[in-house]
Amino acid sequence: MLNLVLFGPPGAGKGTQANLLINRYNLIHLSTGDLLRNEIAAKTKLGLEAKSIMDKGNLVPDNVVIGMIAKKIDLNVDSNGFIFDGFPRTVAQAIALDNLLKEKKTSINIMLSLKVEDIELIKRLLKRGKDSGRSDDQDKNIITNRINEYNNKTAPLKEYYSEQNKLREIDGIGPVNNIALNINKVIENL
Ligand code: AP5
């Protein structure tokens, strides 16, 4: 199995790059943001609770997202592997993911961390907010809170994966295809 973590702040391009990788390597794309937005669209209890948290730009509780990911891994144990996009986002989530994969006798191969400065993140997300109407992309203060949540709770995960020699930093600025080429080089070298 090939199991990748696509990592980086909001707007770094995780979803964009994941969509290119799933076809190239025939992997299952697991985005906790997309799973949560599906729950919101279906107006489930979980979705209603998550919406108010997401609209403020805060992180949803660990047990909620870990439960969603555990279900999806169970449903796809025979796949070529997974791309985790927007998960894990806390050390507790990373430990839970390691344990879930260990149960399936597999593990994370690599964490690809996209590096993009804040000013570019804010520009990209405000633009998407206008084009797509995504509710947490509408307001600069909410986007800034998402970036703060990333810096405080998520960025420390780089150390978690670096200690396992699994962290690879990728420049996330420039044409999407150039970034994809750099990601492919890292994966081919595994
Ligand atoms: P989530 O859906 O994961 O959103 P995010 O991390 O804020 O990131 P985005 O999806 O906005 O950005 P991305 O890095 O995927 O970039 P993208 O490719 O889309 O999470 C939303 C919320 O859900 C969280 O705030 C939290 O509340 C909750 N949540 C989710 N997971 C959670 C978890 N594990 N634990 C707790 N809570 C969780 O690109 C962004 C834009 O930039 C697009 O318009 C794209 O076209 C453009 N773009 C991409 N690449 C480039 C490029 N190279 N140049 C120019 N533009 C580009």
PDB file of C-alpha atoms and ligand atoms in Angstrom:
ATOM      1  CA  MET A   1       0.000   0.000   0.000  1.00  0.00           C
ATOM      2  CA  LEU A   2       1.087   3.595  -0.666  1.00  0.00           C
ATOM      3  CA  ASN A   3      -0.191   5.899   2.091  1.00  0.00           C
ATOM      4  CA  LEU A   4       0.475   9.625   1.745  1.00  0.00           C
ATOM      5  CA  VAL A   5      -0.303  12.550   4.025  1.00  0.00           C
ATOM      6  CA  LEU A   6      -0.826  15.800   2.092  1.00  0.00           C
ATOM      7  CA  PHE A   7      -0.074  18.514   4.569  1.00  0.00           C
ATOM      8  CA  GLY A   8      -0.046  22.297   4.703  1.00  0.00           C
ATOM      9  CA  PRO A   9      -2.024  25.344   5.788  1.00  0.00           C
ATOM     10  CA  PRO A  10      -5.524  26.139   4.470  1.00  0.00           C
ATOM     11  CA  GLY A  11      -5.285  27.010   0.781  1.00  0.00           C
ATOM     12  CA  ALA A  12      -1.844  25.427   0.306  1.00  0.00           C
ATOM     13  CA  GLY A  13      -3.183  23.233  -2.511  1.00  0.00           C
ATOM     14  CA  LYS A  14      -3.677  19.884  -0.717  1.00  0.00           C
ATOM     15  CA  GLY A  15      -6.997  19.110  -2.422  1.00  0.00           C
ATOM     16  CA  THR A  16      -5.742  20.274  -5.833  1.00  0.00           C
ATOM     17  CA  GLN A  17      -2.672  18.041  -5.679  1.00  0.00           C
ATOM     18  CA  ALA A  18      -4.617  15.117  -4.169  1.00  0.00           C
ATOM     19  CA  ASN A  19      -6.917  15.121  -7.197  1.00  0.00           C
ATOM     20  CA  LEU A  20      -3.914  14.707  -9.506  1.00  0.00           C
ATOM     21  CA  LEU A  21      -2.319  11.989  -7.357  1.00  0.00           C
ATOM     22  CA  ILE A  22      -5.395   9.762  -7.037  1.00  0.00           C
ATOM     23  CA  ASN A  23      -5.433   9.143 -10.784  1.00  0.00           C
ATOM     24  CA  ARG A  24      -1.697   8.709 -11.132  1.00  0.00           C
ATOM     25  CA  TYR A  25      -1.332   6.176  -8.312  1.00  0.00           C
ATOM     26  CA  ASN A  26      -4.908   4.852  -8.111  1.00  0.00           C
ATOM     27  CA  LEU A  27      -5.326   5.822  -4.459  1.00  0.00           C
ATOM     28  CA  ILE A  28      -8.369   6.549  -2.296  1.00  0.00           C
ATOM     29  CA  HIS A  29      -8.663  10.254  -1.444  1.00  0.00           C
ATOM     30  CA  LEU A  30      -9.730  10.853   2.155  1.00  0.00           C
ATOM     31  CA  SER A  31     -10.393  14.525   2.883  1.00  0.00           C
ATOM     32  CA  THR A  32     -11.897  15.167   6.302  1.00  0.00           C
ATOM     33  CA  GLY A  33     -13.018  18.623   5.090  1.00  0.00           C
ATOM     34  CA  ASP A  34     -14.981  17.012   2.216  1.00  0.00           C
ATOM     35  CA  LEU A  35     -16.416  14.322   4.534  1.00  0.00           C
ATOM     36  CA  LEU A  36     -17.587  17.019   6.948  1.00  0.00           C
ATOM     37  CA  ARG A  37     -19.072  19.148   4.138  1.00  0.00           C
ATOM     38  CA  ASN A  38     -20.972  16.029   2.930  1.00  0.00           C
ATOM     39  CA  GLU A  39     -22.428  15.658   6.434  1.00  0.00           C
ATOM     40  CA  ILE A  40     -23.434  19.341   6.394  1.00  0.00           C
ATOM     41  CA  ALA A  41     -25.089  18.988   2.966  1.00  0.00           C
ATOM     42  CA  ALA A  42     -27.002  15.919   4.219  1.00  0.00           C
ATOM     43  CA  LYS A  43     -28.070  17.924   7.306  1.00  0.00           C
ATOM     44  CA  THR A  44     -27.036  15.128   9.686  1.00  0.00           C
ATOM     45  CA  LYS A  45     -26.660  15.784  13.437  1.00  0.00           C
ATOM     46  CA  LEU A  46     -22.869  15.542  13.037  1.00  0.00           C
ATOM     47  CA  GLY A  47     -23.030  17.972  10.107  1.00  0.00           C
ATOM     48  CA  LEU A  48     -25.071  20.522  12.025  1.00  0.00           C
ATOM     49  CA  GLU A  49     -22.648  20.396  14.955  1.00  0.00           C
ATOM     50  CA  ALA A  50     -19.595  20.602  12.679  1.00  0.00           C
ATOM     51  CA  LYS A  51     -20.943  23.530  10.638  1.00  0.00           C
ATOM     52  CA  SER A  52     -20.890  26.042  13.475  1.00  0.00           C
ATOM     53  CA  ILE A  53     -17.301  25.049  14.333  1.00  0.00           C
ATOM     54  CA  MET A  54     -16.102  25.133  10.715  1.00  0.00           C
ATOM     55  CA  ASP A  55     -17.779  28.474   9.995  1.00  0.00           C
ATOM     56  CA  LYS A  56     -15.649  30.002  12.754  1.00  0.00           C
ATOM     57  CA  GLY A  57     -12.496  28.401  11.335  1.00  0.00           C
ATOM     58  CA  ASN A  58     -11.915  26.199  14.396  1.00  0.00           C
ATOM     59  CA  LEU A  59     -10.991  22.508  14.388  1.00  0.00           C
ATOM     60  CA  VAL A  60     -13.733  19.898  14.808  1.00  0.00           C
ATOM     61  CA  PRO A  61     -13.148  17.554  17.825  1.00  0.00           C
ATOM     62  CA  ASP A  62     -10.609  14.762  17.271  1.00  0.00           C
ATOM     63  CA  ASN A  63     -13.033  11.902  18.057  1.00  0.00           C
ATOM     64  CA  VAL A  64     -15.401  13.049  15.290  1.00  0.00           C
ATOM     65  CA  VAL A  65     -12.813  13.117  12.501  1.00  0.00           C
ATOM     66  CA  ILE A  66     -10.992   9.987  13.712  1.00  0.00           C
ATOM     67  CA  GLY A  67     -14.308   8.086  13.656  1.00  0.00           C
ATOM     68  CA  MET A  68     -15.019   9.222  10.078  1.00  0.00           C
ATOM     69  CA  ILE A  69     -11.545   8.197   8.871  1.00  0.00           C
ATOM     70  CA  ALA A  70     -11.677   4.817  10.654  1.00  0.00           C
ATOM     71  CA  LYS A  71     -14.923   3.978   8.826  1.00  0.00           C
ATOM     72  CA  LYS A  72     -13.469   4.921   5.433  1.00  0.00           C
ATOM     73  CA  ILE A  73     -10.267   2.916   5.972  1.00  0.00           C
ATOM     74  CA  ASP A  74     -12.347  -0.139   6.907  1.00  0.00           C
ATOM     75  CA  LEU A  75     -14.388   0.220   3.734  1.00  0.00           C
ATOM     76  CA  ASN A  76     -11.289   0.372   1.497  1.00  0.00           C
ATOM     77  CA  VAL A  77      -8.792  -2.119   2.944  1.00  0.00           C
ATOM     78  CA  ASP A  78      -8.201  -3.704  -0.464  1.00  0.00           C
ATOM     79  CA  SER A  79      -7.185  -0.438  -2.158  1.00  0.00           C
ATOM     80  CA  ASN A  80      -3.702   0.514  -3.423  1.00  0.00           C
ATOM     81  CA  GLY A  81      -3.474   3.023  -0.574  1.00  0.00           C
ATOM     82  CA  PHE A  82      -4.770   6.328   0.723  1.00  0.00           C
ATOM     83  CA  ILE A  83      -4.122  10.039   0.355  1.00  0.00           C
ATOM     84  CA  PHE A  84      -4.957  11.741   3.631  1.00  0.00           C
ATOM     85  CA  ASP A  85      -5.843  15.384   2.902  1.00  0.00           C
ATOM     86  CA  GLY A  86      -6.480  17.683   5.864  1.00  0.00           C
ATOM     87  CA  PHE A  87      -5.986  14.767   8.263  1.00  0.00           C
ATOM     88  CA  PRO A  88      -4.253  14.363  10.666  1.00  0.00           C
ATOM     89  CA  ARG A  89      -4.420  17.885  12.069  1.00  0.00           C
ATOM     90  CA  THR A  90      -3.420  17.233  15.690  1.00  0.00           C
ATOM     91  CA  VAL A  91      -0.934  14.920  17.370  1.00  0.00           C
ATOM     92  CA  ALA A  92      -3.861  12.885  18.774  1.00  0.00           C
ATOM     93  CA  GLN A  93      -5.155  12.385  15.210  1.00  0.00           C
ATOM     94  CA  ALA A  94      -1.686  11.351  13.965  1.00  0.00           C
ATOM     95  CA  ILE A  95      -1.323   8.750  16.733  1.00  0.00           C
ATOM     96  CA  ALA A  96      -4.832   7.430  16.026  1.00  0.00           C
ATOM     97  CA  LEU A  97      -4.025   7.182  12.297  1.00  0.00           C
ATOM     98  CA  ASP A  98      -0.805   5.261  12.981  1.00  0.00           C
ATOM     99  CA  ASN A  99      -2.773   2.821  15.152  1.00  0.00           C
ATOM    100  CA  LEU A 100      -5.570   2.406  12.578  1.00  0.00           C
ATOM    101  CA  LEU A 101      -3.039   1.645   9.824  1.00  0.00           C
ATOM    102  CA  LYS A 102      -1.056  -0.710  12.080  1.00  0.00           C
ATOM    103  CA  GLU A 103      -4.231  -2.760  12.612  1.00  0.00           C
ATOM    104  CA  LYS A 104      -4.329  -3.141   8.804  1.00  0.00           C
ATOM    105  CA  LYS A 105      -0.597  -4.048   8.767  1.00  0.00           C
ATOM    106  CA  THR A 106       0.363  -0.895   6.886  1.00  0.00           C
ATOM    107  CA  SER A 107       1.678   2.603   7.690  1.00  0.00           C
ATOM    108  CA  ILE A 108       2.196   6.144   6.367  1.00  0.00           C
ATOM    109  CA  ASN A 109       4.996   6.191   3.763  1.00  0.00           C
ATOM    110  CA  ILE A 110       5.502   9.931   3.514  1.00  0.00           C
ATOM    111  CA  MET A 111       4.153  13.322   4.565  1.00  0.00           C
ATOM    112  CA  LEU A 112       4.238  15.886   1.732  1.00  0.00           C
ATOM    113  CA  SER A 113       4.140  19.326   3.289  1.00  0.00           C
ATOM    114  CA  LEU A 114       3.213  22.204   0.959  1.00  0.00           C
ATOM    115  CA  LYS A 115       4.817  25.501   1.894  1.00  0.00           C
ATOM    116  CA  VAL A 116       2.929  28.717   0.989  1.00  0.00           C
ATOM    117  CA  GLU A 117       3.116  32.075   2.758  1.00  0.00           C
ATOM    118  CA  ASP A 118       0.073  33.541   4.518  1.00  0.00           C
ATOM    119  CA  ILE A 119      -0.523  36.425   2.103  1.00  0.00           C
ATOM    120  CA  GLU A 120      -0.876  33.997  -0.832  1.00  0.00           C
ATOM    121  CA  LEU A 121      -3.129  31.654   1.214  1.00  0.00           C
ATOM    122  CA  ILE A 122      -5.480  34.522   2.060  1.00  0.00           C
ATOM    123  CA  LYS A 123      -5.540  35.670  -1.586  1.00  0.00           C
ATOM    124  CA  ARG A 124      -6.364  32.155  -2.872  1.00  0.00           C
ATOM    125  CA  LEU A 125      -9.084  31.514  -0.294  1.00  0.00           C
ATOM    126  CA  LEU A 126     -10.823  34.871  -0.702  1.00  0.00           C
ATOM    127  CA  LYS A 127     -10.863  34.274  -4.458  1.00  0.00           C
ATOM    128  CA  ARG A 128     -12.374  30.796  -3.988  1.00  0.00           C
ATOM    129  CA  GLY A 129     -14.876  32.307  -1.552  1.00  0.00           C
ATOM    130  CA  LYS A 130     -16.095  34.611  -4.325  1.00  0.00           C
ATOM    131  CA  ASP A 131     -16.121  31.896  -7.007  1.00  0.00           C
ATOM    132  CA  SER A 132     -17.574  28.969  -5.025  1.00  0.00           C
ATOM    133  CA  GLY A 133     -19.345  30.532  -2.060  1.00  0.00           C
ATOM    134  CA  ARG A 134     -17.621  28.178   0.431  1.00  0.00           C
ATOM    135  CA  SER A 135     -18.725  29.636   3.755  1.00  0.00           C
ATOM    136  CA  ASP A 136     -15.366  29.547   5.589  1.00  0.00           C
ATOM    137  CA  ASP A 137     -13.644  31.347   2.664  1.00  0.00           C
ATOM    138  CA  GLN A 138     -15.800  34.482   2.849  1.00  0.00           C
ATOM    139  CA  ASP A 139     -14.153  36.467   5.609  1.00  0.00           C
ATOM    140  CA  LYS A 140     -10.500  37.402   6.106  1.00  0.00           C
ATOM    141  CA  ASN A 141     -10.811  37.068   9.919  1.00  0.00           C
ATOM    142  CA  ILE A 142     -12.105  33.500   9.650  1.00  0.00           C
ATOM    143  CA  ILE A 143      -9.348  32.586   7.187  1.00  0.00           C
ATOM    144  CA  THR A 144      -6.791  34.100   9.588  1.00  0.00           C
ATOM    145  CA  ASN A 145      -8.262  31.983  12.409  1.00  0.00           C
ATOM    146  CA  ARG A 146      -7.905  28.855  10.242  1.00  0.00           C
ATOM    147  CA  ILE A 147      -4.255  29.761   9.653  1.00  0.00           C
ATOM    148  CA  ASN A 148      -3.772  30.335  13.415  1.00  0.00           C
ATOM    149  CA  GLU A 149      -5.362  26.949  14.195  1.00  0.00           C
ATOM    150  CA  TYR A 150      -2.935  25.415  11.689  1.00  0.00           C
ATOM    151  CA  ASN A 151       0.096  27.138  13.237  1.00  0.00           C
ATOM    152  CA  ASN A 152      -0.902  26.270  16.822  1.00  0.00           C
ATOM    153  CA  LYS A 153      -2.283  22.734  16.542  1.00  0.00           C
ATOM    154  CA  THR A 154      -1.328  21.286  13.161  1.00  0.00           C
ATOM    155  CA  ALA A 155       2.138  22.565  12.207  1.00  0.00           C
ATOM    156  CA  PRO A 156       3.718  20.701  15.204  1.00  0.00           C
ATOM    157  CA  LEU A 157       2.906  17.484  13.326  1.00  0.00           C
ATOM    158  CA  LYS A 158       5.831  18.230  11.026  1.00  0.00           C
ATOM    159  CA  GLU A 159       8.076  17.279  13.920  1.00  0.00           C
ATOM    160  CA  TYR A 160       6.045  14.105  14.552  1.00  0.00           C
ATOM    161  CA  TYR A 161       6.685  12.911  10.981  1.00  0.00           C
ATOM    162  CA  SER A 162      10.200  14.331  10.797  1.00  0.00           C
ATOM    163  CA  GLU A 163      11.175  12.160  13.796  1.00  0.00           C
ATOM    164  CA  GLN A 164      10.058   9.176  11.701  1.00  0.00           C
ATOM    165  CA  ASN A 165      12.057  10.548   8.729  1.00  0.00           C
ATOM    166  CA  LYS A 166       8.827  10.897   6.721  1.00  0.00           C
ATOM    167  CA  LEU A 167       8.591  14.676   6.258  1.00  0.00           C
ATOM    168  CA  ARG A 168       9.214  16.098   2.771  1.00  0.00           C
ATOM    169  CA  GLU A 169       8.773  19.860   2.233  1.00  0.00           C
ATOM    170  CA  ILE A 170       7.504  21.015  -1.188  1.00  0.00           C
ATOM    171  CA  ASP A 171       7.305  24.598  -2.472  1.00  0.00           C
ATOM    172  CA  GLY A 172       3.563  25.182  -2.957  1.00  0.00           C
ATOM    173  CA  ILE A 173       3.931  28.388  -4.990  1.00  0.00           C
ATOM    174  CA  GLY A 174       3.790  28.388  -8.792  1.00  0.00           C
ATOM    175  CA  PRO A 175       1.917  26.490 -11.500  1.00  0.00           C
ATOM    176  CA  VAL A 176      -0.077  23.487 -10.198  1.00  0.00           C
ATOM    177  CA  ASN A 177       1.610  21.123 -12.693  1.00  0.00           C
ATOM    178  CA  ASN A 178       5.129  22.122 -11.607  1.00  0.00           C
ATOM    179  CA  ILE A 179       4.238  21.416  -7.977  1.00  0.00           C
ATOM    180  CA  ALA A 180       2.767  18.066  -9.044  1.00  0.00           C
ATOM    181  CA  LEU A 181       6.030  17.193 -10.832  1.00  0.00           C
ATOM    182  CA  ASN A 182       8.017  17.886  -7.658  1.00  0.00           C
ATOM    183  CA  ILE A 183       5.603  15.733  -5.635  1.00  0.00           C
ATOM    184  CA  ASN A 184       5.871  12.895  -8.151  1.00  0.00           C
ATOM    185  CA  LYS A 185       9.685  13.004  -7.925  1.00  0.00           C
ATOM    186  CA  VAL A 186       9.503  12.548  -4.153  1.00  0.00           C
ATOM    187  CA  ILE A 187       7.082   9.631  -4.480  1.00  0.00           C
ATOM    188  CA  GLU A 188       9.112   7.928  -7.217  1.00  0.00           C
ATOM    189  CA  ASN A 189      12.150   8.083  -4.917  1.00  0.00           C
ATOM    190  CA  LEU A 190      10.400   6.181  -2.139  1.00  0.00           C
TER     191      LEU A 190
HETATM  192  P1  AP5 B   1     -10.496  21.565   4.838  1.00  0.00           P
HETATM  193  O1  AP5 B   1     -11.607  21.311   3.912  1.00  0.00           O
HETATM  194  O2  AP5 B   1      -9.469  20.527   5.058  1.00  0.00           O
HETATM  195  O3  AP5 B   1      -9.886  22.935   4.386  1.00  0.00           O
HETATM  196  P2  AP5 B   1      -8.458  23.619   4.621  1.00  0.00           P
HETATM  197  O4  AP5 B   1      -7.397  22.807   5.242  1.00  0.00           O
HETATM  198  O5  AP5 B   1      -8.803  24.889   5.274  1.00  0.00           O
HETATM  199  O6  AP5 B   1      -7.907  23.710   3.237  1.00  0.00           O
HETATM  200  P3  AP5 B   1      -8.541  23.950   1.869  1.00  0.00           P
HETATM  201  O7  AP5 B   1      -9.289  22.768   1.375  1.00  0.00           O
HETATM  202  O8  AP5 B   1      -9.246  25.232   1.905  1.00  0.00           O
HETATM  203  O9  AP5 B   1      -7.171  24.137   1.092  1.00  0.00           O
HETATM  204  P4  AP5 B   1      -6.222  23.096   0.360  1.00  0.00           P
HETATM  205  O10 AP5 B   1      -4.861  23.105   0.958  1.00  0.00           O
HETATM  206  O11 AP5 B   1      -6.880  21.761   0.137  1.00  0.00           O
HETATM  207  O12 AP5 B   1      -6.102  23.860  -1.007  1.00  0.00           O
HETATM  208  P5  AP5 B   1      -6.977  23.681  -2.343  1.00  0.00           P
HETATM  209  O13 AP5 B   1      -6.338  22.670  -3.226  1.00  0.00           O
HETATM  210  O14 AP5 B   1      -8.400  23.492  -1.973  1.00  0.00           O
HETATM  211  O15 AP5 B   1     -11.064  21.935   6.299  1.00  0.00           O
HETATM  212  C1  AP5 B   1     -12.147  22.832   6.481  1.00  0.00           C
HETATM  213  C2  AP5 B   1     -12.553  22.823   7.941  1.00  0.00           C
HETATM  214  O16 AP5 B   1     -13.026  21.507   8.300  1.00  0.00           O
HETATM  215  C3  AP5 B   1     -11.438  23.106   8.954  1.00  0.00           C
HETATM  216  O17 AP5 B   1     -11.270  24.500   9.152  1.00  0.00           O
HETATM  217  C4  AP5 B   1     -11.982  22.404  10.209  1.00  0.00           C
HETATM  218  O18 AP5 B   1     -13.001  23.165  10.817  1.00  0.00           O
HETATM  219  C5  AP5 B   1     -12.634  21.163   9.630  1.00  0.00           C
HETATM  220  N1  AP5 B   1     -11.700  20.026   9.539  1.00  0.00           N
HETATM  221  C6  AP5 B   1     -11.290  19.395   8.412  1.00  0.00           C
HETATM  222  N2  AP5 B   1     -10.446  18.408   8.704  1.00  0.00           N
HETATM  223  C7  AP5 B   1     -10.310  18.406  10.057  1.00  0.00           C
HETATM  224  C8  AP5 B   1      -9.547  17.624  10.954  1.00  0.00           C
HETATM  225  N3  AP5 B   1      -8.737  16.653  10.512  1.00  0.00           N
HETATM  226  N4  AP5 B   1      -9.630  17.912  12.286  1.00  0.00           N
HETATM  227  C9  AP5 B   1     -10.438  18.887  12.738  1.00  0.00           C
HETATM  228  N5  AP5 B   1     -11.181  19.677  11.936  1.00  0.00           N
HETATM  229  C10 AP5 B   1     -11.122  19.436  10.599  1.00  0.00           C
HETATM  230  O19 AP5 B   1      -6.726  25.115  -2.987  1.00  0.00           O
HETATM  231  C11 AP5 B   1      -7.260  26.283  -2.444  1.00  0.00           C
HETATM  232  C12 AP5 B   1      -7.484  27.288  -3.567  1.00  0.00           C
HETATM  233  O20 AP5 B   1      -6.225  27.633  -4.135  1.00  0.00           O
HETATM  234  C13 AP5 B   1      -8.326  26.720  -4.724  1.00  0.00           C
HETATM  235  O21 AP5 B   1      -9.154  27.715  -5.227  1.00  0.00           O
HETATM  236  C14 AP5 B   1      -7.272  26.290  -5.760  1.00  0.00           C
HETATM  237  O22 AP5 B   1      -7.765  26.319  -7.069  1.00  0.00           O
HETATM  238  C15 AP5 B   1      -6.175  27.313  -5.530  1.00  0.00           C
HETATM  239  N6  AP5 B   1      -4.835  26.784  -5.804  1.00  0.00           N
HETATM  240  C16 AP5 B   1      -4.358  25.536  -5.537  1.00  0.00           C
HETATM  241  N7  AP5 B   1      -3.076  25.424  -5.922  1.00  0.00           N
HETATM  242  C17 AP5 B   1      -2.722  26.624  -6.432  1.00  0.00           C
HETATM  243  C18 AP5 B   1      -1.509  27.137  -6.997  1.00  0.00           C
HETATM  244  N8  AP5 B   1      -0.395  26.385  -7.108  1.00  0.00           N
HETATM  245  N9  AP5 B   1      -1.498  28.428  -7.416  1.00  0.00           N
HETATM  246  C19 AP5 B   1      -2.622  29.223  -7.287  1.00  0.00           C
HETATM  247  N10 AP5 B   1      -3.798  28.784  -6.795  1.00  0.00           N
HETATM  248  C20 AP5 B   1      -3.842  27.494  -6.354  1.00  0.00           C
END
